[in-house]
Amino acid sequence: MEFKLEAHRIVSISLGKIYNSRVQRGGIKLHKNLLVSLVLRSARQVYLSDPCPGLYLAGPAGIPAPPPQQQPGEPAAGPPAGWGEPPPPVARASWPETEPQPERPSVSHAPRVGDEVPVTTVTGVGDVLQGGEADATEAAWSRVERPRQAAAGEAEGPAGGWGVFPEGSLAARRPCGCPLGGEDPPGTPAATPRTACCCAPRPAEDEPPAPPAVCPRKRGAAGVGGGPAGCPAPGSTPLKKPRRNLEQPPSGGEDDDAEEMETGNVANLISIFGSSFSGLLRKSPGGGREEEEGEESGPEAAEPGQICCDKPVLRDMNPWSTAIVAF
Amino acid sequence: MKTPMEIKMFQETTADIISTVEFNHTGELLATGDKGGRVVIFQREQESKNQVHRRGEYNVYSTFQSHEPEFDYLKSLEIEEKINKIRWLPQQNAAYFLLSTNDKTVKLWKVSERDKRPEGYNLKDEEGRLRDPATITTLRVPVLRPMDLMVEATPRRVFANAHTYHINSISVNSDYETYMSADDLRINLWNFEITNQSFNIVDIKPANMEELTEVITAAEFHPHHCNTFVYSSSKGTIRLCDMRASALCDRHTKFFEEPEDPSNRSFFSEIISSISDVKFSHSGRYIMTRDYLTVKVWDLNMENRPIETYQVHDYLRSKLCSLYENDCIFDKFECVWNGSDSVIMTGSYNNFFRMFDRNTKRDVTLEASRENSKPRAILKPRKVCVGGKRRKDEISVDSLDFSKKILHTAWHPSENIIAVAATNNLYIFQDKVN
């Protein structure tokens, strides 16, 4: 569990760095962003593979994944039903994870890195670079506009793309319905823990304080079932799905969509960065795909569920972490 | 190991952070580049007969603005003026030549002295005003008269528009006719005389950028073999290439990589294995690489592991997450050989720098700081306490100041004189005399 928390934190920090790199003088540094994306990938793999009850909800194809180990002291309330409701189909696969779902429960805690990912996909950076490779200005701007519009009313923060953990936000929101903590000013590293959120302490309070293994999402999860359609279930993230860009068909229904959902915006955001990437302007073929993806994600992003990729995600993540750490 | 260094401290507090330091081939000149695009050259005083025991000091010789900030309108990008690297050319006449580069453009500068000026023109008076020919009744031959020494720097060549990515290295070839410039994905070979063309000799850009896994982090020519060069990668590997093998050296001749220690695996394993600097030994037999926590010496004849590994600041291994958060984990430390290749030096945090004697296996940590040093005082070795009881004079890991980092150092080619850049201060240390 500790690994998962650390991984979680590292993911948010990494995403913040990628976001901040946009405004760096001299253009985006390829080397640094490559390293950040590698860390991001490692952390994500650990996060997704670290078995923790309540976090693996719907397995592939909607099968509820049994919690591999029940942590002592945790309420027996298992994965709430209703989690894992798939978002509307998303056309694009972005995070090129290809680990088959059944492997997850048996995965060790140790972060696995590229050796298990067959394709050398530093997706984030790749997308950045792709985006940079051609004059994708129009595509980039259209993508920027849509997530922003979808996020209207939410705080502007390290934008879009934090869709890796979209569910958490909804999970936490629904029980208390409060807007979750402070707002991130744009550019704030996502890692900054936020304090004021009435939701945050709740999950932790109600669980036995001792084991940090408590997963507040379990509580939130109960609320999430039946949440706005299209919100990918928390924890059902990991779906490895071949990237759309590689011209492979999406492998499964809901889970693929879930993954697309959350990672789509990451890639989206990173593609947006690409337009300001130093020296890289994306040429047409990739640019064309991106444009298409951007459009597809637009309507989805407009749905309330999809906003999970924006601020709400972030807001939820940090109070959650803070709460866990506090206990 | 030689005795602790006697400080001969010379500080030049510049307005900007020093970004590169380099002695020339004789050690007479020391060049620094800074974040503001300026180059400052120091010259060693000639040892006078009166003060034989006093080593020559380095004084400012020339200052000039090498690069200015630019804006790439096509890509809407600002190009930083920060000088990434300076490399001297060997001296072939009275003038000095150096290459300086920022992210995108390499420039060849000529630094020359003028200590005479012509006087006695016929058609011009002393202020340079034209004289009315009708008033000239006699003719004279202009003569050269001494004047106050003036050092002027002029840009002789500008090598631009050849790099899409950020230039991280330049290296002058031993043929003194060509040099290479390396960016994240490509290495170009230039002839000093030709500025509108360069040859691309390494290109690791994948066809699909999403498949990018590593970038070039440093490159250097072999000191004697003009056909050989090495480049290091962000994955901790070094490739040695022979330009005779093919025009495009995408296939290496040698590949140096040490297998990863699985027990040290962490989220940040990849970052800390990224090589930040690679340097050939003066002999040309070894290469030294610097990654985040170690310095390694490799024998060119053995590719599967380094022959020596030195821990620079292993106590940081447990702090990698914090260092990742504050971006320190991305700091690019350089490393240098001494003239005889027996000692290697690299920087660390808290204005510490470390020296490792390859023969005796002894190492020392020294600090470049104004408070702790008086001119002519001996530098006291420092120690970082890694746990347990902290002795007096030791510094605990948590008290280290990570904003004070020594990334750039240089060692005189033949003497024990080192230049250490601590943010915006330059320290010059000389060995104890006796």
mmCIF file of N, CA and C in Angstrom, chain A residues 6-7 9-10 13-14 17 25-32 34-36 38-39 42-43 46 111 113 120-122 126-127 129-130 133 243 245 276-281, chain B residues 69 74-75 77-81 103-104 164-166 184-185 205 208-215 217 234 265-268 270-271 274-275 321 324-327 330 332:
data_model
loop_
_atom_site.group_PDB
_atom_site.id
_atom_site.type_symbol
_atom_site.label_atom_id
_atom_site.label_comp_id
_atom_site.label_asym_id
_atom_site.label_seq_id
_atom_site.Cartn_x
_atom_site.Cartn_y
_atom_site.Cartn_z
ATOM 1 N N GLU A 6 2.991 6.175 -2.514
ATOM 2 C CA GLU A 6 4.153 6.864 -3.055
ATOM 3 C C GLU A 6 4.007 7.017 -4.561
ATOM 4 N N ALA A 7 3.536 5.960 -5.177
ATOM 5 C CA ALA A 7 3.375 6.033 -6.625
ATOM 6 C C ALA A 7 2.377 7.115 -6.996
ATOM 7 N N ARG A 9 1.686 9.759 -5.369
ATOM 8 C CA ARG A 9 2.283 11.081 -5.175
ATOM 9 C C ARG A 9 3.239 11.406 -6.299
ATOM 10 N N ILE A 10 4.001 10.423 -6.667
ATOM 11 C CA ILE A 10 4.972 10.662 -7.716
ATOM 12 C C ILE A 10 4.284 10.960 -9.031
ATOM 13 N N ILE A 13 3.233 14.551 -8.889
ATOM 14 C CA ILE A 13 4.382 15.445 -9.039
ATOM 15 C C ILE A 13 4.845 15.480 -10.487
ATOM 16 N N SER A 14 4.907 14.317 -11.079
ATOM 17 C CA SER A 14 5.409 14.240 -12.452
ATOM 18 C C SER A 14 4.519 14.991 -13.413
ATOM 19 N N LYS A 17 5.179 18.551 -13.186
ATOM 20 C CA LYS A 17 6.410 18.967 -13.857
ATOM 21 C C LYS A 17 6.200 19.087 -15.354
ATOM 22 N N ARG A 25 11.327 28.835 -19.970
ATOM 23 C CA ARG A 25 12.042 29.618 -20.960
ATOM 24 C C ARG A 25 12.940 28.696 -21.761
ATOM 25 N N GLY A 26 13.002 28.961 -23.034
ATOM 26 C CA GLY A 26 13.893 28.156 -23.851
ATOM 27 C C GLY A 26 13.228 26.928 -24.425
ATOM 28 N N GLY A 27 11.959 26.757 -24.162
ATOM 29 C CA GLY A 27 11.285 25.606 -24.738
ATOM 30 C C GLY A 27 11.357 24.398 -23.822
ATOM 31 N N ILE A 28 10.547 23.436 -24.126
ATOM 32 C CA ILE A 28 10.492 22.239 -23.305
ATOM 33 C C ILE A 28 11.792 21.471 -23.472
ATOM 34 N N LYS A 29 12.323 21.035 -22.353
ATOM 35 C CA LYS A 29 13.563 20.279 -22.399
ATOM 36 C C LYS A 29 13.239 18.816 -22.648
ATOM 37 N N LEU A 30 13.704 18.320 -23.737
ATOM 38 C CA LEU A 30 13.381 16.951 -24.120
ATOM 39 C C LEU A 30 13.892 15.949 -23.092
ATOM 40 N N HIS A 31 15.128 16.126 -22.675
ATOM 41 C CA HIS A 31 15.732 15.161 -21.771
ATOM 42 C C HIS A 31 14.967 15.091 -20.464
ATOM 43 N N LYS A 32 14.716 16.228 -19.899
ATOM 44 C CA LYS A 32 14.046 16.219 -18.600
ATOM 45 C C LYS A 32 12.650 15.627 -18.711
ATOM 46 N N LEU A 34 11.586 13.538 -20.859
ATOM 47 C CA LEU A 34 11.685 12.098 -21.082
ATOM 48 C C LEU A 34 11.845 11.383 -19.742
ATOM 49 N N LEU A 35 12.731 11.904 -18.916
ATOM 50 C CA LEU A 35 12.949 11.268 -17.619
ATOM 51 C C LEU A 35 11.687 11.338 -16.768
ATOM 52 N N VAL A 36 11.041 12.466 -16.804
ATOM 53 C CA VAL A 36 9.812 12.594 -16.014
ATOM 54 C C VAL A 36 8.771 11.605 -16.498
ATOM 55 N N LEU A 38 9.311 8.767 -17.847
ATOM 56 C CA LEU A 38 9.691 7.423 -17.422
ATOM 57 C C LEU A 38 9.296 7.189 -15.967
ATOM 58 N N VAL A 39 9.526 8.185 -15.157
ATOM 59 C CA VAL A 39 9.130 8.067 -13.758
ATOM 60 C C VAL A 39 7.624 7.929 -13.654
ATOM 61 N N SER A 42 6.681 4.443 -14.532
ATOM 62 C CA SER A 42 6.991 3.504 -13.450
ATOM 63 C C SER A 42 6.000 3.641 -12.320
ATOM 64 N N ALA A 43 5.763 4.854 -11.934
ATOM 65 C CA ALA A 43 4.869 5.072 -10.804
ATOM 66 C C ALA A 43 3.470 4.589 -11.134
ATOM 67 N N VAL A 46 3.332 0.875 -10.902
ATOM 68 C CA VAL A 46 3.274 0.421 -9.526
ATOM 69 C C VAL A 46 1.900 0.686 -8.950
ATOM 70 N N PRO A 111 8.293 -1.667 -8.472
ATOM 71 C CA PRO A 111 7.931 -0.979 -9.710
ATOM 72 C C PRO A 111 8.528 -1.690 -10.901
ATOM 73 N N VAL A 113 9.393 -1.576 -14.738
ATOM 74 C CA VAL A 113 9.618 -0.531 -15.709
ATOM 75 C C VAL A 113 9.533 -1.123 -17.091
ATOM 76 N N THR A 120 8.348 0.305 -26.752
ATOM 77 C CA THR A 120 9.037 1.384 -26.050
ATOM 78 C C THR A 120 8.248 2.642 -26.204
ATOM 79 N N THR A 121 7.327 2.782 -25.350
ATOM 80 C CA THR A 121 6.488 3.940 -25.544
ATOM 81 C C THR A 121 6.660 4.847 -24.366
ATOM 82 N N VAL A 122 7.365 5.850 -24.584
ATOM 83 C CA VAL A 122 7.347 6.906 -23.603
ATOM 84 C C VAL A 122 6.241 7.790 -24.072
ATOM 85 N N GLY A 126 6.537 11.033 -25.971
ATOM 86 C CA GLY A 126 6.315 10.782 -27.385
ATOM 87 C C GLY A 126 5.234 11.666 -27.921
ATOM 88 N N ASP A 127 4.193 11.750 -27.132
ATOM 89 C CA ASP A 127 3.104 12.605 -27.583
ATOM 90 C C ASP A 127 3.550 14.042 -27.663
ATOM 91 N N LEU A 129 6.423 15.049 -28.213
ATOM 92 C CA LEU A 129 7.289 15.227 -29.358
ATOM 93 C C LEU A 129 6.489 15.157 -30.631
ATOM 94 N N GLN A 130 5.584 14.212 -30.636
ATOM 95 C CA GLN A 130 4.751 14.119 -31.821
ATOM 96 C C GLN A 130 4.045 15.425 -32.034
ATOM 97 N N GLU A 133 6.139 17.853 -33.541
ATOM 98 C CA GLU A 133 6.801 17.577 -34.790
ATOM 99 C C GLU A 133 6.231 18.342 -35.959
ATOM 100 N N ARG A 243 -2.358 1.345 -28.252
ATOM 101 C CA ARG A 243 -2.670 2.699 -28.607
ATOM 102 C C ARG A 243 -3.377 2.751 -29.915
ATOM 103 N N ASN A 245 -3.021 4.970 -31.897
ATOM 104 C CA ASN A 245 -2.070 5.423 -32.896
ATOM 105 C C ASN A 245 -1.370 4.293 -33.597
ATOM 106 N N SER A 276 4.271 23.441 -28.355
ATOM 107 C CA SER A 276 5.283 24.418 -27.959
ATOM 108 C C SER A 276 6.597 23.749 -27.643
ATOM 109 N N PHE A 277 6.710 22.514 -28.009
ATOM 110 C CA PHE A 277 7.925 21.786 -27.731
ATOM 111 C C PHE A 277 9.054 22.353 -28.558
ATOM 112 N N SER A 278 10.157 22.469 -27.934
ATOM 113 C CA SER A 278 11.276 23.084 -28.621
ATOM 114 C C SER A 278 11.649 22.320 -29.865
ATOM 115 N N GLY A 279 11.568 22.967 -30.946
ATOM 116 C CA GLY A 279 12.097 22.384 -32.171
ATOM 117 C C GLY A 279 11.246 21.301 -32.764
ATOM 118 N N LEU A 280 10.178 20.987 -32.169
ATOM 119 C CA LEU A 280 9.410 19.871 -32.696
ATOM 120 C C LEU A 280 8.042 20.331 -33.104
ATOM 121 N N LEU A 281 7.781 20.156 -34.320
ATOM 122 C CA LEU A 281 6.447 20.465 -34.788
ATOM 123 C C LEU A 281 5.958 19.250 -35.515
ATOM 124 N N PRO B 69 19.745 36.628 -26.165
ATOM 125 C CA PRO B 69 18.483 35.872 -26.279
ATOM 126 C C PRO B 69 17.904 36.069 -27.665
ATOM 127 N N LEU B 74 9.170 31.189 -35.898
ATOM 128 C CA LEU B 74 8.440 30.108 -36.540
ATOM 129 C C LEU B 74 7.850 29.165 -35.501
ATOM 130 N N LYS B 75 8.620 28.879 -34.494
ATOM 131 C CA LYS B 75 8.161 27.922 -33.489
ATOM 132 C C LYS B 75 7.659 28.597 -32.225
ATOM 133 N N LEU B 77 9.300 30.162 -29.949
ATOM 134 C CA LEU B 77 10.110 29.721 -28.822
ATOM 135 C C LEU B 77 11.191 30.731 -28.540
ATOM 136 N N GLU B 78 11.423 30.924 -27.264
ATOM 137 C CA GLU B 78 12.547 31.764 -26.916
ATOM 138 C C GLU B 78 13.786 30.878 -26.826
ATOM 139 N N ILE B 79 14.877 31.373 -27.336
ATOM 140 C CA ILE B 79 16.128 30.628 -27.265
ATOM 141 C C ILE B 79 17.001 31.293 -26.219
ATOM 142 N N GLU B 80 17.320 30.532 -25.215
ATOM 143 C CA GLU B 80 18.098 31.072 -24.106
ATOM 144 C C GLU B 80 19.506 31.433 -24.546
ATOM 145 N N GLU B 81 20.018 32.473 -23.934
ATOM 146 C CA GLU B 81 21.376 32.890 -24.258
ATOM 147 C C GLU B 81 22.422 32.203 -23.398
ATOM 148 N N ASP B 103 21.893 26.991 -26.709
ATOM 149 C CA ASP B 103 21.074 25.839 -27.089
ATOM 150 C C ASP B 103 21.063 25.577 -28.585
ATOM 151 N N LYS B 104 21.317 26.605 -29.365
ATOM 152 C CA LYS B 104 21.075 26.424 -30.792
ATOM 153 C C LYS B 104 22.231 26.818 -31.700
ATOM 154 N N THR B 164 17.881 21.056 -34.164
ATOM 155 C CA THR B 164 16.481 21.194 -33.806
ATOM 156 C C THR B 164 16.302 21.134 -32.298
ATOM 157 N N TYR B 165 17.139 20.384 -31.641
ATOM 158 C CA TYR B 165 17.016 20.187 -30.203
ATOM 159 C C TYR B 165 18.110 20.988 -29.497
ATOM 160 N N HIS B 166 18.159 20.872 -28.203
ATOM 161 C CA HIS B 166 19.087 21.701 -27.436
ATOM 162 C C HIS B 166 20.495 21.134 -27.474
ATOM 163 N N ASP B 184 20.115 16.722 -28.254
ATOM 164 C CA ASP B 184 19.492 15.573 -27.611
ATOM 165 C C ASP B 184 19.413 14.358 -28.517
ATOM 166 N N LEU B 185 19.305 14.582 -29.808
ATOM 167 C CA LEU B 185 19.074 13.442 -30.679
ATOM 168 C C LEU B 185 20.068 13.329 -31.831
ATOM 169 N N LYS B 205 17.075 9.844 -33.533
ATOM 170 C CA LYS B 205 15.665 10.182 -33.490
ATOM 171 C C LYS B 205 14.867 9.042 -34.103
ATOM 172 N N ASN B 208 9.093 7.241 -35.161
ATOM 173 C CA ASN B 208 7.914 7.617 -34.408
ATOM 174 C C ASN B 208 8.374 8.167 -33.066
ATOM 175 N N MET B 209 8.201 9.429 -32.877
ATOM 176 C CA MET B 209 8.741 10.036 -31.660
ATOM 177 C C MET B 209 8.149 9.457 -30.394
ATOM 178 N N GLU B 210 7.033 8.818 -30.521
ATOM 179 C CA GLU B 210 6.453 8.222 -29.328
ATOM 180 C C GLU B 210 7.252 7.029 -28.852
ATOM 181 N N GLU B 211 8.154 6.572 -29.703
ATOM 182 C CA GLU B 211 8.983 5.453 -29.292
ATOM 183 C C GLU B 211 10.316 5.906 -28.719
ATOM 184 N N LEU B 212 10.444 7.172 -28.476
ATOM 185 C CA LEU B 212 11.705 7.675 -27.950
ATOM 186 C C LEU B 212 11.955 7.130 -26.562
ATOM 187 N N THR B 213 13.136 6.590 -26.360
ATOM 188 C CA THR B 213 13.456 6.071 -25.038
ATOM 189 C C THR B 213 14.714 6.679 -24.450
ATOM 190 N N GLU B 214 15.556 7.221 -25.294
ATOM 191 C CA GLU B 214 16.772 7.793 -24.740
ATOM 192 C C GLU B 214 17.232 8.969 -25.586
ATOM 193 N N VAL B 215 18.010 9.828 -24.931
ATOM 194 C CA VAL B 215 18.558 10.976 -25.639
ATOM 195 C C VAL B 215 20.062 11.012 -25.412
ATOM 196 N N THR B 217 23.288 12.730 -24.130
ATOM 197 C CA THR B 217 23.516 13.679 -23.053
ATOM 198 C C THR B 217 24.865 14.373 -23.118
ATOM 199 N N SER B 234 20.943 9.031 -21.946
ATOM 200 C CA SER B 234 20.160 9.165 -20.721
ATOM 201 C C SER B 234 19.876 7.814 -20.087
ATOM 202 N N ARG B 265 16.794 -0.896 -7.310
ATOM 203 C CA ARG B 265 15.724 -0.427 -8.184
ATOM 204 C C ARG B 265 14.761 0.497 -7.446
ATOM 205 N N SER B 266 14.394 1.563 -8.119
ATOM 206 C CA SER B 266 13.391 2.450 -7.525
ATOM 207 C C SER B 266 12.709 3.178 -8.668
ATOM 208 N N PHE B 267 11.796 4.030 -8.309
ATOM 209 C CA PHE B 267 11.135 4.819 -9.337
ATOM 210 C C PHE B 267 12.130 5.646 -10.123
ATOM 211 N N PHE B 268 13.210 5.975 -9.451
ATOM 212 C CA PHE B 268 14.111 6.964 -10.033
ATOM 213 C C PHE B 268 15.379 6.340 -10.598
ATOM 214 N N GLU B 270 16.021 5.174 -13.399
ATOM 215 C CA GLU B 270 16.383 5.632 -14.731
ATOM 216 C C GLU B 270 16.980 7.026 -14.699
ATOM 217 N N ILE B 271 16.412 7.868 -13.864
ATOM 218 C CA ILE B 271 16.928 9.232 -13.818
ATOM 219 C C ILE B 271 18.364 9.236 -13.307
ATOM 220 N N SER B 274 21.097 8.245 -15.732
ATOM 221 C CA SER B 274 21.351 9.097 -16.896
ATOM 222 C C SER B 274 22.719 9.755 -16.740
ATOM 223 N N ILE B 275 23.531 9.650 -17.762
ATOM 224 C CA ILE B 275 24.891 10.181 -17.687
ATOM 225 C C ILE B 275 24.865 11.668 -17.998
ATOM 226 N N CYS B 321 13.305 10.821 -3.737
ATOM 227 C CA CYS B 321 11.970 11.354 -3.988
ATOM 228 C C CYS B 321 11.926 12.853 -3.738
ATOM 229 N N TYR B 324 13.655 14.590 -6.409
ATOM 230 C CA TYR B 324 12.852 14.628 -7.627
ATOM 231 C C TYR B 324 11.863 15.781 -7.539
ATOM 232 N N GLU B 325 11.280 15.936 -6.365
ATOM 233 C CA GLU B 325 10.304 17.007 -6.194
ATOM 234 C C GLU B 325 10.896 18.374 -6.414
ATOM 235 N N ASN B 326 12.083 18.580 -5.870
ATOM 236 C CA ASN B 326 12.666 19.914 -6.016
ATOM 237 C C ASN B 326 13.562 20.042 -7.227
ATOM 238 N N ASP B 327 13.487 19.057 -8.087
ATOM 239 C CA ASP B 327 14.181 19.086 -9.376
ATOM 240 C C ASP B 327 15.679 18.899 -9.286
ATOM 241 N N PHE B 330 17.627 16.323 -11.420
ATOM 242 C CA PHE B 330 17.938 16.569 -12.819
ATOM 243 C C PHE B 330 19.221 17.377 -12.997
ATOM 244 N N LYS B 332 22.869 18.404 -13.638
ATOM 245 C CA LYS B 332 23.861 17.740 -14.481
ATOM 246 C C LYS B 332 25.248 18.125 -13.992
#
